[in-house]
Amino acid sequence: MSDTENPIYLDHNATTPVHPAVVEAMLPYLRAHFGNPSSGHVYGQRAKRAVEGAREQVASLLSCHPDEVFFTSGGTEANNLAIRGVLEQSSSRRHIVTSMVEHPATARPCEHLERQGVEVTRLPVDGSGRVAVDEARPFVRGDTALVTIMHANNETGVIFPIEELALRAKAKGVLFHTDAVQTVGKLPINMKNSAIDMLSLSGHKLHAPKGV
């Protein structure tokens, strides 16, 4: 096969190949242990134990409790669950704060809610591509339901001051969500000591399969 048909892959920020160890760990559940984890019989219970084991591994990665880990089909669904879920539970707070440089997985749910009458404030970035904390402070209001800011930009690689922004939101009693798809597995994240309320990640960015 020529180099043009099989070039060197340099786009790990888009997706990573599945690590061989991950493939080996998955194979038994693609072959023998095929049960529905919601079933009470032995096949289902084997699958359930595997799901709960995976939940504990993710919790260990994020330093959070396993009960705080929810599996979705990927980062886009996780962002939608966080953003739209908060607004659907909020009748009095109808305002979202986000940034102008969010991934479509965050930007589009905000646009959808905006069409439903939710006010969306999009914070600008400075010359380095970061949201300035001091400029963000006045935009968190009494009717703000959620602040959602990415942890790192998927195009520029710029890391945002997430903890400072989350603390600003918490001071106003506002929930804070971050799309950390680009950073989990690359930067340490300790949710026990964090002001972040909700965090999205995606396995295919750190050598796990797509769809988790």
XYZ file of N, CA and C in Angstrom:
636
model
N 0.847 -1.189 0.000
C 0.000 0.000 0.000
C 0.881 1.237 0.000
N 0.556 2.213 -0.817
C 1.383 3.412 -0.929
C 1.188 4.322 0.270
N 2.152 5.265 0.445
C 2.066 6.214 1.550
C 0.842 7.100 1.434
N 0.402 7.389 0.206
C -0.775 8.247 0.039
C -2.048 7.536 0.474
N -2.070 6.208 0.411
C -3.234 5.458 0.839
C -3.208 5.145 2.333
N -2.040 5.191 2.937
C -1.898 4.881 4.356
C -0.899 5.851 4.995
N -1.241 7.147 5.040
C -0.300 8.136 5.582
C -0.162 8.014 7.094
N 0.860 8.654 7.636
C 1.040 8.693 9.094
C -0.112 9.477 9.702
N -0.741 8.915 10.719
C -1.915 9.532 11.340
C -1.486 10.516 12.417
N -1.886 11.778 12.265
C -1.492 12.830 13.197
C -2.696 13.571 13.778
N -3.865 12.976 13.720
C -5.079 13.689 14.120
C -5.711 13.078 15.365
N -4.907 12.836 16.389
C -5.419 12.204 17.601
C -6.379 13.100 18.375
N -6.370 14.411 18.110
C -7.356 15.274 18.753
C -8.749 15.027 18.203
N -8.842 14.510 16.981
C -10.146 14.178 16.408
C -10.621 12.837 16.944
N -9.770 11.836 16.872
C -10.056 10.532 17.467
C -8.764 9.743 17.568
N -8.745 8.785 18.473
C -7.562 7.947 18.671
C -7.879 6.509 18.246
N -6.870 5.771 17.828
C -7.099 4.345 17.586
C -7.382 3.646 18.911
N -8.167 2.594 18.861
C -8.454 1.837 20.087
C -7.195 1.083 20.497
N -6.822 1.245 21.756
C -5.609 0.604 22.263
C -5.795 -0.916 22.278
N -4.750 -1.685 21.921
C -4.873 -3.151 21.922
C -5.366 -3.721 23.248
N -4.943 -3.137 24.359
C -5.394 -3.633 25.669
C -6.891 -3.418 25.849
N -7.401 -2.331 25.274
C -8.838 -2.059 25.352
C -9.597 -3.077 24.504
N -9.071 -3.368 23.322
C -9.702 -4.369 22.458
C -9.781 -5.715 23.181
N -8.687 -6.118 23.816
C -8.664 -7.403 24.521
C -9.668 -7.424 25.670
N -9.789 -6.294 26.373
C -10.740 -6.230 27.485
C -12.181 -6.300 27.002
N -12.421 -5.811 25.795
C -13.783 -5.782 25.255
C -14.214 -7.101 24.638
N -13.282 -7.837 24.073
C -13.633 -9.019 23.275
C -14.549 -10.017 23.982
N -14.334 -10.334 25.257
C -15.243 -11.294 25.902
C -16.701 -10.841 25.898
N -16.909 -9.497 25.915
C -18.273 -8.970 25.977
C -18.869 -8.784 24.585
N -18.053 -8.950 23.565
C -18.548 -8.955 22.193
C -18.825 -10.377 21.720
N -18.295 -11.370 22.465
C -18.437 -12.771 22.071
C -19.289 -13.541 23.083
N -18.705 -13.906 24.209
C -19.380 -14.807 25.146
C -20.354 -14.096 26.088
N -19.954 -12.940 26.617
C -20.751 -12.267 27.647
C -21.630 -11.199 27.000
N -22.625 -11.652 26.272
C -23.437 -10.759 25.441
C -24.733 -10.328 26.109
N -24.928 -10.703 27.363
C -26.210 -10.474 28.022
C -26.575 -9.008 28.183
N -27.867 -8.776 28.347
C -28.384 -7.442 28.635
C -28.143 -7.149 30.112
N -27.393 -6.092 30.459
C -27.075 -5.844 31.877
C -28.294 -5.547 32.743
N -29.451 -5.329 32.121
C -30.676 -5.125 32.893
C -31.389 -6.439 33.201
N -30.907 -7.535 32.632
C -31.542 -8.843 32.855
C -31.069 -9.466 34.162
N -31.959 -10.232 34.789
C -31.634 -10.825 36.082
C -30.873 -12.125 36.000
N -30.817 -12.740 34.820
C -30.136 -14.033 34.710
C -28.621 -13.846 34.653
N -27.899 -14.968 34.654
C -26.445 -14.926 34.788
C -25.779 -14.182 33.640
N -26.319 -14.293 32.437
C -25.718 -13.588 31.307
C -25.817 -12.073 31.498
N -26.966 -11.632 31.952
C -27.151 -10.209 32.185
C -26.316 -9.706 33.343
N -26.201 -10.508 34.396
C -25.455 -10.068 35.570
C -23.951 -9.966 35.292
N -23.451 -10.843 34.420
C -22.044 -10.729 34.021
C -21.813 -9.391 33.320
N -22.716 -9.046 32.412
C -22.593 -7.780 31.700
C -22.744 -6.599 32.663
N -23.662 -6.721 33.613
C -23.862 -5.639 34.584
C -22.610 -5.397 35.409
N -21.960 -6.474 35.843
C -20.729 -6.326 36.621
C -19.652 -5.622 35.795
N -19.613 -5.916 34.500
C -18.626 -5.270 33.638
C -18.915 -3.782 33.504
N -20.191 -3.421 33.359
C -20.567 -2.006 33.257
C -20.205 -1.276 34.542
N -20.514 -1.883 35.676
C -20.208 -1.235 36.951
C -18.697 -1.128 37.169
N -17.950 -2.125 36.692
C -16.492 -2.041 36.769
C -15.962 -0.901 35.930
N -16.532 -0.727 34.742
C -16.128 0.383 33.882
C -16.484 1.720 34.521
N -17.636 1.780 35.180
C -18.045 3.012 35.862
C -17.049 3.384 36.961
N -16.581 2.373 37.684
C -15.592 2.616 38.738
C -14.266 3.107 38.151
N -13.891 2.583 36.993
C -12.649 3.032 36.350
C -12.738 4.492 35.927
N -13.880 4.874 35.350
C -14.065 6.276 34.961
C -14.058 7.163 36.200
N -14.724 6.719 37.263
C -14.752 7.494 38.502
C -13.347 7.689 39.060
N -12.524 6.656 38.955
C -11.139 6.757 39.426
C -10.360 7.775 38.594
N -10.605 7.788 37.293
C -9.928 8.747 36.414
C -10.261 10.184 36.789
N -11.518 10.422 37.192
C -11.988 11.780 37.473
C -11.994 12.114 38.962
N -11.636 11.150 39.800
C -11.697 11.335 41.258
C -13.094 11.755 41.697
N -14.077 10.969 41.292
C -15.453 11.213 41.710
C -16.066 9.892 42.160
N -17.312 9.914 42.587
C -17.986 8.694 43.040
C -18.594 7.986 41.834
N -18.564 6.648 41.804
C -19.137 5.931 40.658
C -20.588 6.294 40.354
N -21.374 6.607 41.397
C -22.777 6.975 41.180
C -22.923 8.284 40.408
N -21.837 9.027 40.278
C -21.877 10.306 39.560
C -21.531 10.152 38.081
N -21.222 8.926 37.664
C -20.825 8.668 36.273
C -22.025 8.137 35.494
N -22.338 8.801 34.377
C -23.433 8.382 33.509
C -22.881 8.116 32.119
N -23.192 6.934 31.578
C -22.725 6.588 30.236
C -23.733 7.055 29.187
N -23.223 7.676 28.132
C -24.033 8.095 26.994
C -23.364 7.561 25.731
N -23.888 7.944 24.577
C -23.312 7.482 23.311
C -22.087 8.288 22.901
N -21.730 9.328 23.667
C -20.554 10.125 23.322
C -20.651 11.541 23.859
N -19.675 12.373 23.489
C -19.602 13.736 24.004
C -20.788 14.592 23.623
N -21.300 14.424 22.408
C -22.424 15.246 21.961
C -23.665 14.976 22.801
N -23.966 13.703 23.032
C -25.132 13.391 23.864
C -24.913 13.846 25.300
N -23.694 13.698 25.798
C -23.396 14.126 27.166
C -23.605 15.636 27.324
N -23.157 16.410 26.342
C -23.363 17.852 26.401
C -24.848 18.205 26.349
N -25.576 17.543 25.461
C -27.014 17.785 25.365
C -27.721 17.439 26.670
N -27.345 16.327 27.265
C -27.960 15.899 28.526
C -27.737 16.949 29.609
N -26.519 17.475 29.694
C -26.206 18.464 30.715
C -26.925 19.783 30.455
N -26.793 20.302 29.238
C -27.313 21.637 28.937
C -28.838 21.658 28.902
N -29.413 20.777 28.102
C -30.867 20.772 27.972
C -31.533 20.232 29.236
N -30.852 19.300 29.915
C -31.409 18.760 31.151
C -31.575 19.816 32.219
N -30.562 20.673 32.377
C -30.639 21.739 33.382
C -31.776 22.702 33.051
N -31.876 23.101 31.790
C -32.897 24.081 31.417
C -34.308 23.513 31.510
N -34.456 22.224 31.237
C -35.779 21.615 31.342
C -36.256 21.542 32.791
N -35.312 21.554 33.727
C -35.669 21.511 35.139
C -35.777 22.900 35.755
N -35.518 23.932 34.956
C -35.514 25.295 35.487
C -36.650 26.093 34.866
N -37.596 26.476 35.684
C -38.724 27.265 35.182
C -38.508 28.764 35.348
N -37.726 29.161 36.359
C -37.524 30.586 36.634
C -36.226 31.123 36.046
N -35.229 30.263 35.905
C -33.947 30.710 35.355
C -33.876 30.307 33.889
N -33.873 31.298 33.010
C -33.941 31.024 31.572
C -32.794 31.727 30.843
N -31.604 31.604 31.398
C -30.426 32.274 30.827
C -29.227 31.337 30.892
N -28.480 31.245 29.808
C -27.262 30.431 29.726
C -26.088 31.342 29.384
N -24.959 31.068 29.995
C -23.708 31.735 29.625
C -22.789 30.697 29.009
N -22.259 30.995 27.832
C -21.316 30.108 27.155
C -20.249 30.977 26.495
N -19.425 30.393 25.639
C -18.406 31.193 24.947
C -18.681 31.199 23.451
N -18.010 32.093 22.763
C -18.194 32.221 21.323
C -17.420 31.164 20.539
N -16.609 30.360 21.219
C -15.730 29.422 20.505
C -16.007 27.975 20.892
N -17.224 27.684 21.334
C -17.558 26.332 21.752
C -17.638 25.373 20.564
N -17.414 24.103 20.846
C -17.618 23.043 19.861
C -19.105 23.000 19.508
N -19.470 22.603 18.281
C -20.888 22.491 17.928
C -21.709 21.628 18.885
N -21.068 20.664 19.543
C -21.785 19.807 20.487
C -22.344 20.603 21.657
N -21.770 21.766 21.927
C -22.298 22.675 22.945
C -23.056 23.825 22.302
N -22.499 24.375 21.242
C -23.104 25.551 20.606
C -24.504 25.265 20.085
N -24.702 24.112 19.481
C -26.005 23.825 18.868
C -27.117 23.589 19.882
N -26.874 22.881 20.983
C -27.925 22.819 22.008
C -28.297 24.203 22.546
N -27.301 25.071 22.684
C -27.596 26.438 23.136
C -28.442 27.176 22.106
N -28.126 26.981 20.823
C -28.917 27.608 19.761
C -30.354 27.080 19.771
N -30.494 25.777 20.008
C -31.826 25.176 20.068
C -32.640 25.805 21.198
N -32.026 25.930 22.368
C -32.732 26.505 23.504
C -33.043 27.981 23.272
N -32.144 28.658 22.572
C -32.382 30.065 22.254
C -33.644 30.223 21.408
N -33.847 29.294 20.487
C -35.057 29.327 19.651
C -36.307 29.031 20.477
N -36.112 28.403 21.643
C -37.236 28.116 22.538
C -37.483 29.251 23.526
N -36.736 30.355 23.385
C -36.949 31.508 24.252
C -35.938 31.683 25.365
N -34.960 30.799 25.465
C -33.906 30.940 26.474
C -32.902 31.980 25.991
N -32.489 32.878 26.874
C -31.476 33.881 26.514
C -30.080 33.261 26.644
N -29.256 33.451 25.641
C -27.903 32.902 25.640
C -26.901 34.038 25.514
N -25.989 34.131 26.467
C -24.893 35.092 26.407
C -23.631 34.351 26.003
N -23.006 34.822 24.932
C -21.781 34.184 24.429
C -20.590 35.090 24.723
N -19.723 34.623 25.599
C -18.578 35.427 26.014
C -17.508 35.436 24.934
N -16.914 36.606 24.661
C -15.814 36.664 23.693
C -14.527 36.121 24.310
N -13.535 35.892 23.470
C -12.214 35.466 23.952
C -11.216 36.584 23.705
N -10.109 36.547 24.447
C -9.090 37.576 24.294
C -8.114 37.208 23.182
N -7.027 37.957 23.075
C -6.060 37.751 21.999
C -5.395 36.391 22.028
N -5.401 35.745 23.195
C -4.801 34.408 23.296
C -5.834 33.311 23.066
N -7.090 33.703 22.844
C -8.146 32.722 22.608
C -8.820 32.225 23.856
N -8.609 32.902 25.000
C -9.194 32.460 26.262
C -10.327 33.383 26.687
N -11.276 32.838 27.423
C -12.303 33.653 28.060
C -11.681 34.327 29.275
N -11.790 35.640 29.352
C -11.237 36.382 30.481
C -12.189 36.272 31.672
N -11.684 35.840 32.815
C -12.525 35.603 33.990
C -13.207 36.878 34.440
N -12.477 37.966 34.503
C -13.060 39.224 34.978
C -14.171 39.713 34.069
N -14.037 39.482 32.781
C -15.085 39.890 31.851
C -16.303 38.990 31.960
N -16.096 37.756 32.372
C -17.215 36.822 32.480
C -18.086 37.108 33.691
N -17.514 37.662 34.732
C -18.227 37.823 36.004
C -19.572 38.545 35.865
N -19.661 39.696 35.177
C -20.943 40.419 35.143
C -22.051 39.686 34.402
N -21.700 38.699 33.591
C -22.707 38.041 32.772
C -23.474 36.951 33.522
N -22.972 36.526 34.681
C -23.676 35.543 35.497
C -24.673 36.293 36.364
N -25.965 36.074 36.087
C -27.019 36.865 36.694
C -27.897 36.018 37.603
N -28.860 36.665 38.215
C -29.785 35.964 39.094
C -30.676 34.982 38.363
N -30.896 35.209 37.057
C -31.745 34.299 36.288
C -30.937 33.324 35.434
N -29.621 33.240 35.684
C -28.774 32.310 34.934
C -28.956 30.899 35.479
N -29.281 29.977 34.591
C -29.449 28.580 34.997
C -28.146 27.799 34.903
N -27.301 28.156 33.917
C -26.128 27.333 33.622
C -25.047 28.164 32.958
N -23.812 27.872 33.341
C -22.638 28.348 32.598
C -21.989 27.120 31.994
N -21.773 27.120 30.677
C -21.135 25.981 30.001
C -19.983 26.492 29.149
N -18.777 26.155 29.559
C -17.549 26.604 28.899
C -16.640 25.401 28.701
N -16.082 25.245 27.518
C -15.183 24.117 27.244
C -13.903 24.211 28.072
N -13.300 23.062 28.348
C -12.047 23.028 29.110
C -10.867 23.416 28.235
N -10.838 22.916 27.007
C -9.793 23.287 26.054
C -10.401 23.336 24.662
N -9.965 24.293 23.875
C -10.527 24.445 22.535
C -9.995 23.363 21.610
N -10.895 22.767 20.845
C -10.531 21.644 19.984
C -9.724 22.065 18.761
N -9.712 23.350 18.411
C -8.966 23.820 17.240
C -7.652 24.500 17.608
N -7.675 25.296 18.670
C -6.471 26.047 19.038
C -5.650 25.356 20.124
N -6.288 24.478 20.907
C -5.593 23.842 22.028
C -5.504 24.714 23.263
N -6.076 25.914 23.220
C -6.015 26.827 24.358
C -6.822 26.253 25.525
N -6.216 26.266 26.712
C -6.871 25.763 27.919
C -7.554 26.920 28.641
N -8.815 26.735 28.982
C -9.594 27.786 29.617
C -9.460 27.722 31.145
N -9.614 28.870 31.819
C -9.523 28.920 33.301
C -10.807 28.396 33.937
N -11.035 27.099 33.773
C -12.311 26.500 34.132
C -12.627 26.626 35.624
N -11.664 26.347 36.475
C -11.953 26.390 37.909
C -12.336 27.795 38.357
N -11.654 28.804 37.846
C -11.988 30.185 38.213
C -13.385 30.543 37.730
N -13.721 30.137 36.515
C -15.044 30.416 35.981
C -16.116 29.661 36.763
N -15.820 28.417 37.133
C -16.782 27.627 37.903
C -17.021 28.237 39.280
N -15.972 28.760 39.888
C -16.124 29.409 41.195
C -16.983 30.657 41.092
N -16.838 31.400 39.994
C -17.674 32.586 39.769
C -19.145 32.179 39.673
N -19.400 31.079 38.964
C -20.772 30.602 38.831
C -21.314 30.131 40.174
N -20.506 29.367 40.896
C -20.941 28.835 42.190
C -21.269 29.952 43.170
N -20.524 31.050 43.112
C -20.777 32.187 44.006
C -22.160 32.789 43.783
N -22.705 32.597 42.585
C -24.048 33.101 42.263
C -25.101 31.991 42.337
N -24.704 30.816 42.792
C -25.641 29.703 42.880
C -26.020 29.128 41.533
N -25.088 29.205 40.564
C -25.357 28.772 39.195
C -24.563 27.505 38.902
N -25.201 26.543 38.240
C -24.517 25.304 37.863
C -23.494 25.567 36.762
N -22.404 24.784 36.797
C -21.325 24.948 35.812
C -21.057 23.621 35.120
N -21.043 23.648 33.797
C -20.749 22.473 32.980
C -19.549 22.765 32.088
N -18.710 21.759 31.893
C -17.595 21.910 30.961
C -17.499 20.718 30.023
N -17.258 21.011 28.772
C -16.948 19.985 27.776
C -15.447 19.741 27.870
N -15.081 18.631 28.509
C -13.674 18.304 28.731
C -13.212 17.171 27.826
N -13.878 17.018 26.693
C -13.549 15.945 25.755
C -12.087 16.000 25.329
N -11.546 17.205 25.155
C -10.171 17.336 24.680
C -9.122 17.211 25.780
N -9.541 17.194 27.034
C -8.544 17.243 28.108
C -8.492 16.005 29.000
N -9.609 15.312 29.162
C -9.597 14.126 30.034
C -8.608 13.099 29.480
N -7.743 12.623 30.338
C -6.697 11.700 29.920
C -5.406 12.394 29.555
N -5.460 13.716 29.398
C -4.259 14.501 29.069
C -3.890 15.433 30.216
N -4.899 15.959 30.899
C -4.682 16.821 32.055
C -5.357 16.195 33.270
N -4.758 16.299 34.458
C -5.393 15.731 35.652
C -6.658 16.501 36.005
N -7.712 15.762 36.352
C -8.977 16.368 36.764
C -9.424 15.695 38.049
N -9.670 16.490 39.073
C -10.100 15.966 40.368
C -11.447 16.590 40.711
N -12.511 15.867 40.429
C -13.848 16.420 40.631
C -14.192 16.584 42.111
N -13.527 15.840 42.997
C -13.791 15.991 44.426
C -13.405 17.376 44.917
N -12.354 17.930 44.335
C -11.860 19.240 44.760
C -12.186 20.326 43.754
N -13.185 20.091 42.935
C -13.489 21.020 41.849
C -14.818 21.723 42.091
N -14.929 22.936 41.535
C -16.192 23.677 41.561
C -17.080 23.298 40.387
N -16.581 22.447 39.483
C -17.364 22.002 38.322
C -18.492 21.082 38.783
N -19.686 21.305 38.274
C -20.828 20.467 38.621
C -21.003 19.299 37.654
N -20.771 19.550 36.363
C -20.974 18.525 35.333
C -19.830 18.591 34.329
N -19.359 17.427 33.903
C -18.239 17.345 32.977
C -18.535 16.287 31.926
N -18.305 16.614 30.661
C -18.487 15.663 29.567
C -17.140 15.168 29.076
N -17.049 13.870 28.767
C -15.851 13.318 28.154
C -16.265 12.294 27.123
N -15.317 11.860 26.306
C -15.618 10.882 25.265
C -14.468 9.906 25.138
N -14.802 8.609 25.202
C -13.771 7.579 25.214
C -12.875 7.556 23.997
N -13.419 7.909 22.833
C -12.618 7.769 21.620
C -11.500 8.794 21.512
N -11.445 9.743 22.457
C -10.335 10.696 22.500
C -9.155 10.161 23.310
N -9.356 9.018 23.993
C -8.270 8.473 24.811
C -8.188 6.962 24.659
N -8.210 6.519 23.393
C -7.927 5.137 23.013
C -8.991 4.130 23.421
N -10.196 4.591 23.667
C -11.343 3.701 23.881
C -12.198 3.743 22.616
N -13.199 2.891 22.508
C -14.005 2.876 21.278
C -14.935 4.071 21.166
N -15.365 4.359 19.963
C -16.388 5.376 19.740
C -17.708 4.873 20.293
N -18.562 5.806 20.681
C -19.881 5.434 21.156
C -20.007 5.338 22.660
N -19.007 5.851 23.413
C -19.076 5.873 24.868
C -18.605 7.234 25.345
